[in-house]
Tab-separated table of C-alpha atoms in Angstrom:
chain	number	residue	atom	x	y	z
M	1	UNK	CA	-43.306	14.904	47.163
M	2	UNK	CA	-40.108	14.655	45.121
M	3	UNK	CA	-38.879	11.217	44.144
M	4	UNK	CA	-35.247	10.177	44.575
M	5	UNK	CA	-33.569	8.919	41.423
M	6	UNK	CA	-31.865	5.488	41.439
M	7	UNK	CA	-28.498	7.209	41.033
M	8	UNK	CA	-29.114	9.412	44.093
M	9	UNK	CA	-30.041	6.396	46.201
M	10	UNK	CA	-26.818	4.607	45.235
M	11	UNK	CA	-24.580	7.591	45.930
M	12	UNK	CA	-26.103	8.013	49.391
M	13	UNK	CA	-24.873	4.537	50.394
M	14	UNK	CA	-21.338	4.678	49.003
M	15	UNK	CA	-18.609	2.831	50.860
M	16	UNK	CA	-16.207	4.939	52.894
M	17	UNK	CA	-12.552	4.525	51.939
M	18	UNK	CA	-9.810	5.510	54.380
M	19	UNK	CA	-6.600	7.051	53.077
M	20	UNK	CA	-4.086	4.202	53.029
M	21	UNK	CA	-0.415	4.732	52.198
M	22	UNK	CA	1.997	1.998	51.126
M	23	UNK	CA	5.692	2.920	51.141
M	24	UNK	CA	8.015	0.588	49.231
M	25	UNK	CA	11.643	1.258	50.135
M	26	UNK	CA	14.540	-1.017	51.057
M	27	UNK	CA	15.819	1.427	53.689
M	28	UNK	CA	14.237	1.056	57.122
M	29	UNK	CA	15.395	4.578	57.996
M	30	UNK	CA	13.236	6.028	55.206
M	31	UNK	CA	10.292	3.957	56.355
M	32	UNK	CA	10.639	5.260	59.899
M	33	UNK	CA	11.012	8.828	58.661
M	34	UNK	CA	7.791	8.706	56.638
M	35	UNK	CA	5.975	6.948	59.479
M	36	UNK	CA	6.848	9.807	61.825
M	37	UNK	CA	5.713	12.380	59.264
M	38	UNK	CA	2.283	10.744	59.126
M	39	UNK	CA	1.993	9.794	62.808
M	40	UNK	CA	-0.293	12.703	63.718
M	41	UNK	CA	-2.591	12.199	60.716
M	42	UNK	CA	-5.235	10.018	62.369
M	43	UNK	CA	-7.197	9.525	59.158
M	44	UNK	CA	-4.195	8.071	57.307
M	45	UNK	CA	-3.129	4.422	57.603
M	46	UNK	CA	0.561	3.815	56.895
M	47	UNK	CA	2.138	0.562	55.708
M	48	UNK	CA	5.802	-0.081	54.983
M	49	UNK	CA	7.270	-2.761	52.703
M	50	UNK	CA	11.063	-3.085	52.702
M	51	UNK	CA	11.253	-6.061	50.329
M	52	UNK	CA	10.423	-5.073	46.721
M	53	UNK	CA	9.712	-8.706	45.833
M	54	UNK	CA	6.790	-8.647	48.304
M	55	UNK	CA	5.437	-5.288	47.149
M	56	UNK	CA	2.781	-6.626	44.776
M	57	UNK	CA	1.439	-9.091	47.339
M	58	UNK	CA	1.243	-6.426	50.046
M	59	UNK	CA	-0.486	-3.960	47.702
M	60	UNK	CA	-3.070	-6.562	46.680
M	61	UNK	CA	-3.818	-7.256	50.349
M	62	UNK	CA	-4.133	-3.744	51.769
M	63	UNK	CA	-5.451	-1.942	48.634
M	64	UNK	CA	-3.702	1.408	49.292
M	65	UNK	CA	-5.110	4.695	48.032
M	66	UNK	CA	-1.592	5.857	47.166
M	67	UNK	CA	1.792	4.128	46.755
M	68	UNK	CA	5.100	5.785	47.623
M	69	UNK	CA	7.686	4.035	45.469
M	70	UNK	CA	11.449	4.210	45.977
M	71	UNK	CA	13.405	4.341	42.739
M	72	UNK	CA	16.727	2.629	43.518
M	73	UNK	CA	16.403	-0.768	45.218
M	74	UNK	CA	18.155	-4.145	45.067
M	75	UNK	CA	16.709	-7.025	43.027
M	76	UNK	CA	13.865	-4.960	41.534
M	77	UNK	CA	14.244	-1.297	40.621
M	78	UNK	CA	11.440	1.156	41.261
M	79	UNK	CA	10.628	1.832	37.603
M	80	UNK	CA	10.110	-1.877	36.987
M	81	UNK	CA	7.737	-2.040	39.944
M	82	UNK	CA	5.785	0.926	38.595
M	83	UNK	CA	5.374	-0.984	35.335
M	84	UNK	CA	4.254	-4.124	37.203
M	85	UNK	CA	1.720	-2.168	39.263
M	86	UNK	CA	0.239	-0.651	36.129
M	87	UNK	CA	-0.121	-4.101	34.556
M	88	UNK	CA	-1.925	-5.518	37.603
M	89	UNK	CA	-5.749	-5.093	37.428
M	90	UNK	CA	-5.975	-4.565	41.208
M	91	UNK	CA	-3.392	-1.759	41.287
M	92	UNK	CA	-3.454	-0.255	37.795
M	93	UNK	CA	-5.372	2.858	38.885
M	94	UNK	CA	-3.725	3.441	42.283
M	95	UNK	CA	-1.778	6.749	42.287
M	96	UNK	CA	1.984	6.258	42.521
M	97	UNK	CA	4.424	8.831	43.874
M	98	UNK	CA	8.043	8.034	43.064
M	99	UNK	CA	10.522	8.935	45.813
M	100	UNK	CA	14.139	9.287	44.734
M	101	UNK	CA	17.365	11.120	45.483
M	102	UNK	CA	17.775	11.666	41.741
M	103	UNK	CA	16.700	15.037	40.390
M	104	UNK	CA	17.568	14.587	36.695
M	105	UNK	CA	14.789	15.507	34.290
M	106	UNK	CA	15.381	12.350	32.248
M	107	UNK	CA	14.790	10.165	35.313
M	108	UNK	CA	11.577	11.997	36.119
M	109	UNK	CA	10.416	11.695	32.512
M	110	UNK	CA	11.063	7.944	32.558
M	111	UNK	CA	9.090	7.560	35.782
M	112	UNK	CA	6.085	9.350	34.304
M	113	UNK	CA	6.389	7.323	31.104
M	114	UNK	CA	6.184	4.096	33.131
M	115	UNK	CA	2.970	5.268	34.813
M	116	UNK	CA	3.956	7.304	37.880
M	117	UNK	CA	1.533	10.054	38.901
M	118	UNK	CA	4.022	12.185	40.828
M	119	UNK	CA	7.716	12.503	41.657
M	120	UNK	CA	9.325	13.777	44.846
M	121	UNK	CA	12.953	14.028	45.926
M	122	UNK	CA	13.367	12.213	49.252
M	123	UNK	CA	13.058	12.854	51.988
M	124	UNK	CA	10.359	15.344	51.033
M	125	UNK	CA	8.982	18.143	53.170
M	126	UNK	CA	6.372	16.839	55.611
M	127	UNK	CA	3.651	19.356	54.737
M	128	UNK	CA	4.134	18.839	51.009
M	129	UNK	CA	4.157	15.044	51.315
M	130	UNK	CA	0.923	14.995	53.317
M	131	UNK	CA	-0.714	17.396	50.867
M	132	UNK	CA	0.210	15.222	47.896
M	133	UNK	CA	-0.906	12.045	49.653
M	134	UNK	CA	-4.295	13.603	50.375
M	135	UNK	CA	-4.622	15.027	46.862
M	136	UNK	CA	-3.891	11.758	45.059
M	137	UNK	CA	-5.896	9.666	47.533
M	138	UNK	CA	-8.947	11.893	47.143
M	139	UNK	CA	-8.884	11.464	43.378
M	140	UNK	CA	-8.549	7.695	43.667
M	141	UNK	CA	-11.311	7.418	46.282
M	142	UNK	CA	-13.602	9.465	44.035
M	143	UNK	CA	-12.848	7.011	41.223
M	144	UNK	CA	-13.656	4.035	43.457
M	145	UNK	CA	-16.934	5.575	44.602
M	146	UNK	CA	-17.925	6.472	41.056
M	147	UNK	CA	-17.334	2.889	39.945
M	148	UNK	CA	-19.287	1.587	42.940
M	149	UNK	CA	-22.190	3.921	42.145
M	150	UNK	CA	-22.324	2.802	38.516
M	151	UNK	CA	-22.168	-0.849	39.568
M	152	UNK	CA	-25.025	-0.357	42.044
M	153	UNK	CA	-27.046	1.512	39.419
M	154	UNK	CA	-26.471	-1.263	36.875
M	155	UNK	CA	-27.678	-3.861	39.391
M	156	UNK	CA	-30.813	-1.808	40.103
M	157	UNK	CA	-31.493	-1.545	36.376
M	158	UNK	CA	-31.081	-5.301	35.993
M	159	UNK	CA	-33.527	-5.887	38.861
M	160	UNK	CA	-36.042	-3.503	37.279
M	161	UNK	CA	-35.666	-5.235	33.923
M	162	UNK	CA	-36.249	-8.661	35.473
M	163	UNK	CA	-39.375	-7.339	37.199
M	164	UNK	CA	-40.606	-5.900	33.916
M	165	UNK	CA	-40.055	-9.211	32.139
M	166	UNK	CA	-41.979	-11.013	34.884
M	167	UNK	CA	-45.180	-9.123	34.102
M	168	UNK	CA	-44.806	-8.172	30.439
M	169	UNK	CA	-43.995	-10.108	27.268
M	170	UNK	CA	-40.393	-9.580	26.169
M	171	UNK	CA	-41.329	-7.716	22.918
M	172	UNK	CA	-43.445	-5.214	24.868
M	173	UNK	CA	-40.745	-4.716	27.488
M	174	UNK	CA	-38.175	-4.009	24.779
M	175	UNK	CA	-40.473	-1.463	23.102
M	176	UNK	CA	-41.054	0.310	26.420
M	177	UNK	CA	-37.298	0.438	27.074
M	178	UNK	CA	-36.734	1.947	23.642
M	179	UNK	CA	-39.153	4.802	24.403
M	180	UNK	CA	-42.295	3.560	22.671
M	181	UNK	CA	-45.132	4.836	24.883
M	182	UNK	CA	-48.118	3.945	22.689
M	183	UNK	CA	-48.524	0.195	22.421
M	184	UNK	CA	-51.626	-1.784	21.463
M	185	UNK	CA	-51.003	-5.498	20.943
M	186	UNK	CA	-52.827	-8.792	21.234
M	187	UNK	CA	-51.430	-11.889	22.925
M	188	UNK	CA	-53.311	-15.168	22.869
M	189	UNK	CA	-52.214	-16.150	26.368
M	190	UNK	CA	-52.320	-13.317	28.910
M	191	UNK	CA	-52.858	-13.216	32.653
M	192	UNK	CA	-52.642	-9.455	33.238
M	193	UNK	CA	-54.274	-6.624	31.286
M	194	UNK	CA	-52.542	-3.237	31.116
M	195	UNK	CA	-54.628	-0.384	29.724
M	196	UNK	CA	-54.623	3.384	29.918
M	197	UNK	CA	-57.037	5.955	28.539
M	198	UNK	CA	-55.277	9.042	27.233
M	199	UNK	CA	-55.556	11.797	29.825
M	200	UNK	CA	-57.142	9.541	32.451
M	201	UNK	CA	-54.164	9.647	34.816
M	202	UNK	CA	-53.968	13.439	34.796
M	203	UNK	CA	-57.726	13.970	35.131
M	204	UNK	CA	-58.221	12.975	38.793
M	205	UNK	CA	-55.000	14.729	39.749
M	206	UNK	CA	-56.325	18.010	38.381
M	207	UNK	CA	-59.786	17.690	39.920
M	208	UNK	CA	-60.930	18.224	43.466
M	209	UNK	CA	-61.468	15.001	45.374
M	210	UNK	CA	-65.141	15.779	46.109
M	211	UNK	CA	-65.938	16.524	42.469
M	212	UNK	CA	-64.174	13.332	41.426
M	213	UNK	CA	-66.071	11.213	43.970
M	214	UNK	CA	-69.438	12.785	43.049
M	215	UNK	CA	-68.883	12.124	39.380
């Protein structure tokens, strides 16, 4: 019977992440337009923030899988917000799609330099917008699940190491972890004896049960 690796067991219990969109735009008309574009996409949650000064707080609360960021806004411009999002540990990896009426190459270059992942002229085509939302969200969700899997694996390794240290002296445990398979040591105070005769484990596995019992 095949044994499941620790990594396989962690990946089988990964958390499901729903596609969550946060639109930051000071124009309510744009917010309503994007909401209607996504209304039929039942697997996509849509959130709208019209006040750029609240954008960071909202993003920290809902943890979107993609942010749609308007470029020209009062009080805080979109490029500054992109920079702030990239400096925030909770949002630094979230994909950001800049939405703007500006089509100049220099503006697009500046947006990418600040940390944007994509750039679309608003209002974008519905099919294209949904495709890009799904594309960027999938990549981010994969990143989240990879990090969760590695965290779970690290915790399992720590549990295994603690168990090993409960039954073996620390020097022996360290030598086993480093790949040393042949160890013969003496400890003055021991409560458990571990011993193996070379070839003993394989011998009964390769013999018929009756022959093994008779011998």
